[in-house]
Amino acid sequence: MSDVLIHDRPQVAPSAGLVTLYAVAAGVVVANLYYAQPLVGLIAPSLHLPKPIASLLVTFTQLGYATGLLLLVPLGDLIENRALSTRLIAISVLALALAAAAWSWPVFLAAALLIGLGSSAVQILVPMIATLTPERTRGRVVGNVMGGLVLGILLARPIASIIAYALGWRAVFAISAVGIAGLVVVLRRKLPHVAPKARERYGALILSMLRLFVTEPTLRRRAAYQCAAFGVFSLYWTAVPIYLTEQFHYTQLGIAVFALVGAAGAIAAPIAGRLADAGFGRIASAVSLALILASFGISALGAAEHSVVLLALAGVALDFGVQANNVLGQRAIYALASELRARLNGAYMAAFFAGGAIGSAVASGLLLRGGWPLVALVGAAAPALALGYFGLNERRRHRTSGI
């Protein structure tokens, strides 16, 4: 596709090929955040990281991502988007290579932080395609791109487990480094040139992004819902590989198969996008939060019955609810102001991954102290609070509108 300078939202939707490229790029880049999740049991002893803090291997990647969302993604409102996104992705290539060669756990944690930082480019790509898409089809297009992103999240775990089973955990990061380097070349050639509208200085840009939490109630609500949702998503998927290894004696191959089942949740993203376009965003949000809550009840029953099937079903329900809620949230905030889209997305996703970092950080500790029942209890508490907050907001909206 030839370069196009974008100053205002175009009336013609992007081609199917371009949408597919964005979806593939989003999935491949975001997968880097999740490769360590099923490998904690391999990486931690290899690098002599104490077991009670082993889940920091996942947390540092998410902290790096959240930092990138706060400090780098807002630059999408100042700097040409193709150049910015490809440069950030290039950082992740170097970081992945460092992770593959890490000789101690502090080195791996530093590499994980940089992997997260560079991978924040995916949240420049998503609002970028939203800018290229007319309002009438934006939910569907963003949902399709998010479907690719979600598939990357869900397939990262089984892919990492299979490669680690065959070649060792270091090969996971080495192979990804090579693949991401090739992706950078493709994106430089194929992505359109998207020029932002904002003319603010960087410091003012960051402050204005933080102020959005005060001035934009939609952002505030959606960030809270997804912070809770992704926090327990990260809690579950960090804890369950350890639990399967200890209680069911699973190998990395077994964990890969289990994680592959969870990939069924990827179908939620395009479905949620279409529901939002049809005006059912609020109802779908309530259902998605309720599904997340129910998933931890199913997982508790699975642990009590020593049933891998129920644990896997819980994972599918959790993934479906979290991914649907995310697409609904992004669809809502993208409708607020096109000139603020990168900052709105950065603020939203920073809250999103702050929740994820907390969830992964406490996972191994909860499992050691209270087993799966404690994991399930904490996992159910967060979406229950989010659902209560949703109900309060809906009642306030009805009173205000006189309905």
Tab-separated table of C-alpha atoms in Angstrom:
chain	number	residue	atom	x	y	z
A	1	MET	CA	0.000	0.000	0.000
A	2	SER	CA	1.385	3.422	-0.884
A	3	ASP	CA	2.018	6.008	1.804
A	4	VAL	CA	-0.987	8.088	2.780
A	5	LEU	CA	-0.769	11.195	4.944
A	6	ILE	CA	-3.699	11.135	7.339
A	7	HIS	CA	-4.944	14.394	8.833
A	8	ASP	CA	-8.641	13.593	9.167
A	9	ARG	CA	-10.537	10.356	9.409
A	10	PRO	CA	-10.964	8.891	5.927
A	11	GLN	CA	-14.355	7.885	4.591
A	12	VAL	CA	-13.107	4.704	2.918
A	13	ALA	CA	-12.431	1.685	5.130
A	14	PRO	CA	-8.922	0.143	5.039
A	15	SER	CA	-8.479	-2.887	2.807
A	16	ALA	CA	-8.892	-6.399	4.149
A	17	GLY	CA	-5.191	-7.009	3.498
A	18	LEU	CA	-4.155	-4.019	5.599
A	19	VAL	CA	-6.487	-5.006	8.445
A	20	THR	CA	-5.009	-8.507	8.329
A	21	LEU	CA	-1.480	-7.098	8.500
A	22	TYR	CA	-2.395	-5.034	11.564
A	23	ALA	CA	-4.016	-8.076	13.181
A	24	VAL	CA	-0.981	-10.288	12.524
A	25	ALA	CA	1.447	-7.615	13.712
A	26	ALA	CA	-0.567	-7.004	16.874
A	27	GLY	CA	-0.683	-10.715	17.668
A	28	VAL	CA	2.998	-11.390	16.980
A	29	VAL	CA	4.203	-8.390	18.982
A	30	VAL	CA	1.919	-8.842	21.979
A	31	ALA	CA	2.831	-12.540	22.211
A	32	ASN	CA	6.238	-11.461	23.519
A	33	LEU	CA	4.560	-10.414	26.765
A	34	TYR	CA	3.326	-13.937	27.472
A	35	TYR	CA	6.113	-16.320	26.514
A	36	ALA	CA	7.514	-16.359	30.057
A	37	GLN	CA	4.148	-17.131	31.662
A	38	PRO	CA	4.117	-20.937	31.208
A	39	LEU	CA	7.912	-21.136	31.540
A	40	VAL	CA	8.285	-19.766	35.073
A	41	GLY	CA	8.910	-23.277	36.386
A	42	LEU	CA	11.837	-23.669	33.950
A	43	ILE	CA	13.376	-20.186	33.910
A	44	ALA	CA	13.346	-19.508	37.673
A	45	PRO	CA	15.445	-22.525	38.743
A	46	SER	CA	17.714	-22.149	35.726
A	47	LEU	CA	18.575	-18.582	36.778
A	48	HIS	CA	18.390	-19.289	40.551
A	49	LEU	CA	15.377	-17.051	41.168
A	50	PRO	CA	13.732	-17.920	44.544
A	51	LYS	CA	10.391	-19.710	44.191
A	52	PRO	CA	8.257	-17.227	46.225
A	53	ILE	CA	9.108	-14.431	43.778
A	54	ALA	CA	9.314	-16.531	40.603
A	55	SER	CA	6.287	-14.818	39.059
A	56	LEU	CA	8.326	-11.590	38.828
A	57	LEU	CA	9.529	-13.071	35.526
A	58	VAL	CA	6.068	-12.248	34.192
A	59	THR	CA	5.486	-9.103	36.254
A	60	PHE	CA	8.535	-7.243	34.918
A	61	THR	CA	7.394	-7.700	31.327
A	62	GLN	CA	4.007	-6.237	32.228
A	63	LEU	CA	5.604	-3.377	34.166
A	64	GLY	CA	7.712	-2.545	31.116
A	65	TYR	CA	4.602	-2.625	28.967
A	66	ALA	CA	2.684	-0.367	31.372
A	67	THR	CA	5.623	2.058	31.406
A	68	GLY	CA	5.644	2.139	27.615
A	69	LEU	CA	1.908	2.786	27.597
A	70	LEU	CA	2.303	5.736	29.942
A	71	LEU	CA	5.464	7.302	28.523
A	72	LEU	CA	5.802	6.135	24.898
A	73	VAL	CA	2.358	5.386	23.455
A	74	PRO	CA	1.176	9.024	23.939
A	75	LEU	CA	3.891	9.981	21.451
A	76	GLY	CA	1.518	8.545	18.850
A	77	ASP	CA	-0.301	11.907	19.094
A	78	LEU	CA	2.965	13.748	18.279
A	79	ILE	CA	5.159	11.540	16.083
A	80	GLU	CA	4.378	9.860	12.763
A	81	ASN	CA	2.897	6.502	13.756
A	82	ARG	CA	4.646	4.103	11.381
A	83	ALA	CA	8.116	5.322	12.338
A	84	LEU	CA	7.329	5.340	16.050
A	85	SER	CA	5.784	1.866	16.148
A	86	THR	CA	8.514	0.162	14.108
A	87	ARG	CA	11.288	1.729	16.212
A	88	LEU	CA	9.671	0.504	19.410
A	89	ILE	CA	9.243	-2.985	17.977
A	90	ALA	CA	12.947	-2.946	17.051
A	91	ILE	CA	13.764	-2.393	20.748
A	92	SER	CA	11.953	-5.619	21.570
A	93	VAL	CA	14.188	-7.506	19.094
A	94	LEU	CA	17.277	-6.572	21.110
A	95	ALA	CA	15.505	-7.300	24.385
A	96	LEU	CA	14.412	-10.759	23.242
A	97	ALA	CA	17.981	-11.569	22.240
A	98	LEU	CA	19.159	-10.469	25.704
A	99	ALA	CA	16.528	-12.677	27.370
A	100	ALA	CA	17.690	-15.654	25.302
A	101	ALA	CA	21.282	-15.084	26.446
A	102	ALA	CA	20.514	-14.086	30.068
A	103	TRP	CA	23.116	-15.469	32.490
A	104	SER	CA	21.370	-14.418	35.719
A	105	TRP	CA	17.877	-13.545	36.863
A	106	PRO	CA	18.588	-9.787	37.208
A	107	VAL	CA	19.661	-9.761	33.536
A	108	PHE	CA	16.498	-11.608	32.529
A	109	LEU	CA	14.324	-9.191	34.522
A	110	ALA	CA	16.024	-6.242	32.777
A	111	ALA	CA	15.400	-7.898	29.405
A	112	ALA	CA	11.777	-8.577	30.393
A	113	LEU	CA	11.300	-4.906	31.245
A	114	LEU	CA	12.636	-3.910	27.802
A	115	ILE	CA	10.508	-6.541	26.042
A	116	GLY	CA	7.449	-4.969	27.612
A	117	LEU	CA	8.612	-1.460	26.761
A	118	GLY	CA	9.149	-2.271	23.078
A	119	SER	CA	5.978	-4.315	22.792
A	120	SER	CA	3.903	-1.284	23.820
A	121	ALA	CA	4.078	-0.425	20.102
A	122	VAL	CA	1.036	-2.651	19.634
A	123	GLN	CA	-1.037	0.037	21.330
A	124	ILE	CA	0.063	2.500	18.674
A	125	LEU	CA	-0.985	0.074	15.944
A	126	VAL	CA	-4.519	-0.404	17.317
A	127	PRO	CA	-5.525	3.300	17.476
A	128	MET	CA	-3.705	3.749	14.162
A	129	ILE	CA	-6.111	1.379	12.383
A	130	ALA	CA	-9.004	3.009	14.254
A	131	THR	CA	-7.938	6.372	12.765
A	132	LEU	CA	-7.961	4.844	9.294
A	133	THR	CA	-11.484	3.439	9.748
A	134	PRO	CA	-14.856	5.242	9.434
A	135	GLU	CA	-17.060	5.365	12.530
A	136	ARG	CA	-19.716	3.054	11.090
A	137	THR	CA	-17.336	0.072	10.846
A	138	ARG	CA	-14.789	0.944	13.525
A	139	GLY	CA	-16.040	-1.596	16.067
A	140	ARG	CA	-15.824	-4.421	13.532
A	141	VAL	CA	-12.354	-3.456	12.276
A	142	VAL	CA	-10.933	-2.861	15.756
A	143	GLY	CA	-12.550	-6.135	16.834
A	144	ASN	CA	-10.843	-7.982	13.969
A	145	VAL	CA	-7.448	-6.476	14.820
A	146	MET	CA	-8.030	-7.220	18.496
A	147	GLY	CA	-8.923	-10.770	17.462
A	148	GLY	CA	-5.395	-11.077	16.064
A	149	LEU	CA	-3.965	-9.522	19.207
A	150	VAL	CA	-5.970	-11.861	21.428
A	151	LEU	CA	-4.933	-14.875	19.370
A	152	GLY	CA	-1.318	-13.806	19.906
A	153	ILE	CA	-1.920	-13.644	23.657
A	154	LEU	CA	-3.620	-17.010	23.803
A	155	LEU	CA	-1.281	-18.872	21.432
A	156	ALA	CA	1.875	-17.460	23.040
A	157	ARG	CA	1.591	-19.840	25.982
A	158	PRO	CA	1.223	-23.131	24.061
A	159	ILE	CA	3.819	-22.087	21.484
A	160	ALA	CA	6.320	-21.199	24.208
A	161	SER	CA	5.663	-24.482	26.008
A	162	ILE	CA	6.100	-26.579	22.860
A	163	ILE	CA	9.350	-24.854	21.855
A	164	ALA	CA	10.686	-25.091	25.400
A	165	TYR	CA	9.774	-28.785	25.540
A	166	ALA	CA	11.694	-29.450	22.319
A	167	LEU	CA	14.570	-26.949	22.425
A	168	GLY	CA	14.699	-25.364	25.875
A	169	TRP	CA	13.327	-22.057	27.166
A	170	ARG	CA	16.089	-19.899	25.663
A	171	ALA	CA	15.074	-20.959	22.151
A	172	VAL	CA	11.637	-19.366	22.681
A	173	PHE	CA	13.142	-15.886	22.968
A	174	ALA	CA	15.789	-16.434	20.302
A	175	ILE	CA	13.224	-17.563	17.712
A	176	SER	CA	10.951	-14.657	18.576
A	177	ALA	CA	13.822	-12.175	18.159
A	178	VAL	CA	14.409	-13.403	14.606
A	179	GLY	CA	10.693	-13.351	13.745
A	180	ILE	CA	10.134	-9.851	15.134
A	181	ALA	CA	13.140	-8.539	13.198
A	182	GLY	CA	11.506	-9.776	9.989
A	183	LEU	CA	8.196	-8.194	11.001
A	184	VAL	CA	9.859	-4.783	11.410
A	185	VAL	CA	11.030	-4.936	7.788
A	186	VAL	CA	7.522	-5.805	6.538
A	187	LEU	CA	5.838	-3.075	8.582
A	188	ARG	CA	8.269	-0.428	7.342
A	189	ARG	CA	7.310	-1.336	3.780
A	190	LYS	CA	3.562	-1.858	4.117
A	191	LEU	CA	2.099	0.391	6.808
A	192	PRO	CA	0.645	3.748	5.726
A	193	HIS	CA	2.140	7.026	6.867
A	194	VAL	CA	-0.128	8.397	9.638
A	195	ALA	CA	0.627	11.919	10.836
A	196	PRO	CA	-0.877	12.996	14.193
A	197	LYS	CA	-2.713	16.272	14.791
A	198	ALA	CA	-1.475	17.278	18.261
A	199	ARG	CA	1.143	20.029	18.592
A	200	GLU	CA	1.784	19.885	22.330
A	201	ARG	CA	5.123	19.398	24.048
A	202	TYR	CA	5.903	15.978	25.457
A	203	GLY	CA	5.573	16.964	29.129
A	204	ALA	CA	2.236	18.621	28.513
A	205	LEU	CA	1.157	15.572	26.526
A	206	ILE	CA	1.851	13.202	29.442
A	207	LEU	CA	0.100	15.485	31.932
A	208	SER	CA	-2.888	15.793	29.632
A	209	MET	CA	-3.087	11.998	29.411
A	210	LEU	CA	-3.172	11.672	33.198
A	211	ARG	CA	-5.841	14.396	33.369
A	212	LEU	CA	-8.033	12.307	31.093
A	213	PHE	CA	-8.799	10.052	34.056
A	214	VAL	CA	-10.384	13.084	35.720
A	215	THR	CA	-12.111	14.628	32.706
A	216	GLU	CA	-13.330	11.494	30.906
A	217	PRO	CA	-15.679	9.345	33.020
A	218	THR	CA	-15.990	6.768	30.232
A	219	LEU	CA	-12.227	6.225	30.322
A	220	ARG	CA	-12.266	6.027	34.102
A	221	ARG	CA	-15.007	3.399	34.162
A	222	ARG	CA	-13.637	1.276	31.329
A	223	ALA	CA	-10.106	1.359	32.739
A	224	ALA	CA	-11.408	0.160	36.129
A	225	TYR	CA	-13.372	-2.716	34.595
A	226	GLN	CA	-10.452	-3.922	32.523
A	227	CYS	CA	-7.874	-3.406	35.268
A	228	ALA	CA	-9.836	-5.885	37.375
A	229	ALA	CA	-10.463	-8.219	34.438
A	230	PHE	CA	-6.877	-8.387	33.228
A	231	GLY	CA	-5.526	-8.584	36.766
A	232	VAL	CA	-7.314	-11.887	37.352
A	233	PHE	CA	-6.520	-13.078	33.805
A	234	SER	CA	-2.828	-12.673	34.598
A	235	LEU	CA	-3.318	-14.237	38.035
A	236	TYR	CA	-4.935	-17.337	36.548
A	237	TRP	CA	-2.509	-17.871	33.673
A	238	THR	CA	0.561	-17.323	35.857
A	239	ALA	CA	-0.684	-19.640	38.603
A	240	VAL	CA	-2.220	-22.447	36.551
A	241	PRO	CA	0.995	-23.734	34.873
A	242	ILE	CA	2.627	-23.997	38.306
A	243	TYR	CA	-0.492	-25.703	39.695
A	244	LEU	CA	-0.665	-28.177	36.810
A	245	THR	CA	3.004	-29.048	37.262
A	246	GLU	CA	2.732	-29.571	41.009
A	247	GLN	CA	-0.712	-31.184	41.322
A	248	PHE	CA	-1.104	-32.996	37.991
A	249	HIS	CA	2.607	-33.551	37.181
A	250	TYR	CA	2.238	-31.921	33.763
A	251	THR	CA	5.236	-31.507	31.471
A	252	GLN	CA	5.669	-28.415	29.284
A	253	LEU	CA	3.935	-30.312	26.493
A	254	GLY	CA	0.920	-30.948	28.714
A	255	ILE	CA	0.830	-27.283	29.704
A	256	ALA	CA	0.957	-26.381	26.000
A	257	VAL	CA	-2.122	-28.471	25.258
A	258	PHE	CA	-3.955	-26.977	28.229
A	259	ALA	CA	-3.101	-23.422	27.139
A	260	LEU	CA	-4.152	-24.196	23.572
A	261	VAL	CA	-7.658	-24.969	24.807
A	262	GLY	CA	-7.822	-21.460	26.265
A	263	ALA	CA	-7.189	-20.008	22.814
A	264	ALA	CA	-10.863	-20.619	22.061
A	265	GLY	CA	-11.489	-17.335	23.889
A	266	ALA	CA	-10.071	-15.456	20.890
A	267	ILE	CA	-13.474	-15.568	19.177
A	268	ALA	CA	-14.758	-13.087	21.766
A	269	ALA	CA	-13.020	-10.048	20.244
A	270	PRO	CA	-14.802	-9.835	16.858
A	271	ILE	CA	-18.119	-10.833	18.460
A	272	ALA	CA	-17.796	-8.043	21.035
A	273	GLY	CA	-16.903	-5.516	18.315
A	274	ARG	CA	-20.054	-6.336	16.381
A	275	LEU	CA	-22.217	-6.152	19.511
A	276	ALA	CA	-20.791	-2.712	20.282
A	277	ASP	CA	-21.498	-1.490	16.729
A	278	ALA	CA	-25.080	-2.741	17.141
A	279	GLY	CA	-25.575	-0.761	20.362
A	280	PHE	CA	-25.324	-3.608	22.875
A	281	GLY	CA	-22.055	-2.502	24.492
A	282	ARG	CA	-23.417	-2.041	28.016
A	283	ILE	CA	-25.254	-5.362	28.159
A	284	ALA	CA	-22.223	-7.164	26.718
A	285	SER	CA	-19.986	-5.519	29.340
A	286	ALA	CA	-22.139	-6.820	32.195
A	287	VAL	CA	-22.177	-10.314	30.691
A	288	SER	CA	-18.406	-10.347	30.168
A	289	LEU	CA	-17.696	-9.321	33.787
A	290	ALA	CA	-20.173	-11.912	35.074
A	291	LEU	CA	-18.463	-14.570	32.937
A	292	ILE	CA	-15.064	-13.688	34.441
A	293	LEU	CA	-16.541	-13.998	37.928
A	294	ALA	CA	-18.141	-17.360	37.085
A	295	SER	CA	-14.878	-18.684	35.635
A	296	PHE	CA	-13.206	-18.634	39.048
A	297	GLY	CA	-16.113	-20.528	40.576
A	298	ILE	CA	-15.635	-23.166	37.878
A	299	SER	CA	-11.879	-23.257	38.555
A	300	ALA	CA	-12.464	-23.733	42.308
A	301	LEU	CA	-14.757	-26.649	41.552
A	302	GLY	CA	-12.131	-28.048	39.183
A	303	ALA	CA	-9.474	-27.897	41.896
A	304	ALA	CA	-11.805	-29.506	44.449
A	305	GLU	CA	-12.735	-32.306	42.021
A	306	HIS	CA	-9.168	-32.626	40.737
A	307	SER	CA	-10.579	-32.039	37.237
A	308	VAL	CA	-8.380	-30.660	34.486
A	309	VAL	CA	-11.464	-30.412	32.259
A	310	LEU	CA	-13.142	-27.944	34.634
A	311	LEU	CA	-9.915	-25.952	35.018
A	312	ALA	CA	-9.651	-25.730	31.224
A	313	LEU	CA	-13.309	-24.711	30.913
A	314	ALA	CA	-12.643	-21.980	33.468
A	315	GLY	CA	-9.726	-20.772	31.335
A	316	VAL	CA	-11.896	-20.582	28.214
A	317	ALA	CA	-14.639	-18.671	30.055
A	318	LEU	CA	-12.074	-16.318	31.596
A	319	ASP	CA	-10.370	-15.618	28.274
A	320	PHE	CA	-13.684	-15.016	26.532
A	321	GLY	CA	-14.877	-12.571	29.194
A	322	VAL	CA	-11.613	-10.641	29.436
A	323	GLN	CA	-11.139	-10.256	25.683
A	324	ALA	CA	-14.759	-9.228	25.104
A	325	ASN	CA	-14.589	-6.656	27.887
A	326	ASN	CA	-11.388	-5.221	26.428
A	327	VAL	CA	-12.813	-4.731	22.925
A	328	LEU	CA	-15.940	-3.122	24.373
A	329	GLY	CA	-13.776	-0.788	26.419
A	330	GLN	CA	-11.591	0.233	23.505
A	331	ARG	CA	-14.617	0.776	21.275
A	332	ALA	CA	-16.056	3.122	23.915
A	333	ILE	CA	-12.925	5.210	24.452
A	334	TYR	CA	-12.123	5.514	20.732
A	335	ALA	CA	-15.464	7.258	20.300
A	336	LEU	CA	-14.477	10.076	22.685
A	337	ALA	CA	-12.058	12.259	20.664
A	338	SER	CA	-10.016	11.312	17.591
A	339	GLU	CA	-7.252	13.847	18.327
A	340	LEU	CA	-6.718	12.252	21.766
A	341	ARG	CA	-6.864	8.646	20.609
A	342	ALA	CA	-3.266	7.657	21.387
A	343	ARG	CA	-3.424	9.222	24.845
A	344	LEU	CA	-6.817	7.714	25.617
A	345	ASN	CA	-5.560	4.314	24.546
A	346	GLY	CA	-2.323	4.735	26.499
A	347	ALA	CA	-4.166	5.687	29.680
A	348	TYR	CA	-6.653	2.841	29.297
A	349	MET	CA	-4.039	0.197	28.553
A	350	ALA	CA	-1.719	1.420	31.331
A	351	ALA	CA	-4.491	0.756	33.854
A	352	PHE	CA	-5.137	-2.564	32.072
A	353	PHE	CA	-1.549	-3.782	32.475
A	354	ALA	CA	-1.111	-2.322	35.941
A	355	GLY	CA	-3.812	-4.786	36.935
A	356	GLY	CA	-1.998	-7.533	35.042
A	357	ALA	CA	1.293	-6.777	36.797
A	358	ILE	CA	-0.386	-7.002	40.199
A	359	GLY	CA	-2.123	-10.253	39.272
A	360	SER	CA	1.053	-11.963	38.095
A	361	ALA	CA	3.101	-10.612	41.022
A	362	VAL	CA	0.836	-12.207	43.656
A	363	ALA	CA	0.155	-15.470	41.794
A	364	SER	CA	2.987	-17.632	43.102
A	365	GLY	CA	2.618	-16.271	46.652
A	366	LEU	CA	-1.117	-16.982	46.765
A	367	LEU	CA	-0.566	-20.486	45.441
A	368	LEU	CA	2.102	-21.214	48.043
A	369	ARG	CA	0.053	-19.823	50.946
A	370	GLY	CA	-3.453	-21.067	50.195
A	371	GLY	CA	-3.342	-23.315	47.161
A	372	TRP	CA	-5.894	-22.949	44.373
A	373	PRO	CA	-8.816	-22.051	46.699
A	374	LEU	CA	-7.046	-18.805	47.639
A	375	VAL	CA	-6.232	-18.071	43.982
A	376	ALA	CA	-9.895	-18.617	43.068
A	377	LEU	CA	-11.126	-16.439	45.952
A	378	VAL	CA	-8.926	-13.493	45.004
A	379	GLY	CA	-9.697	-14.075	41.320
A	380	ALA	CA	-13.434	-13.877	41.959
A	381	ALA	CA	-13.216	-10.798	44.210
A	382	ALA	CA	-11.886	-8.400	41.546
A	383	PRO	CA	-14.573	-8.985	38.860
A	384	ALA	CA	-17.236	-8.959	41.603
A	385	LEU	CA	-16.090	-5.452	42.593
A	386	ALA	CA	-15.971	-4.394	38.933
A	387	LEU	CA	-19.479	-5.700	38.372
A	388	GLY	CA	-20.695	-3.777	41.416
A	389	TYR	CA	-19.051	-0.610	40.083
A	390	PHE	CA	-20.695	-1.219	36.713
A	391	GLY	CA	-24.099	-1.506	38.387
A	392	LEU	CA	-23.587	1.749	40.305
A	393	ASN	CA	-22.617	3.569	37.110
A	394	GLU	CA	-25.645	2.225	35.257
A	395	ARG	CA	-28.009	3.341	38.011
A	396	ARG	CA	-26.391	6.783	37.999
A	397	ARG	CA	-26.745	6.983	34.211
A	398	HIS	CA	-30.447	6.069	34.366
A	399	ARG	CA	-31.125	8.681	37.059
A	400	THR	CA	-29.278	11.359	35.083
A	401	SER	CA	-31.074	10.587	31.811
A	402	GLY	CA	-34.442	10.269	33.503
A	403	ILE	CA	-34.962	6.715	32.262
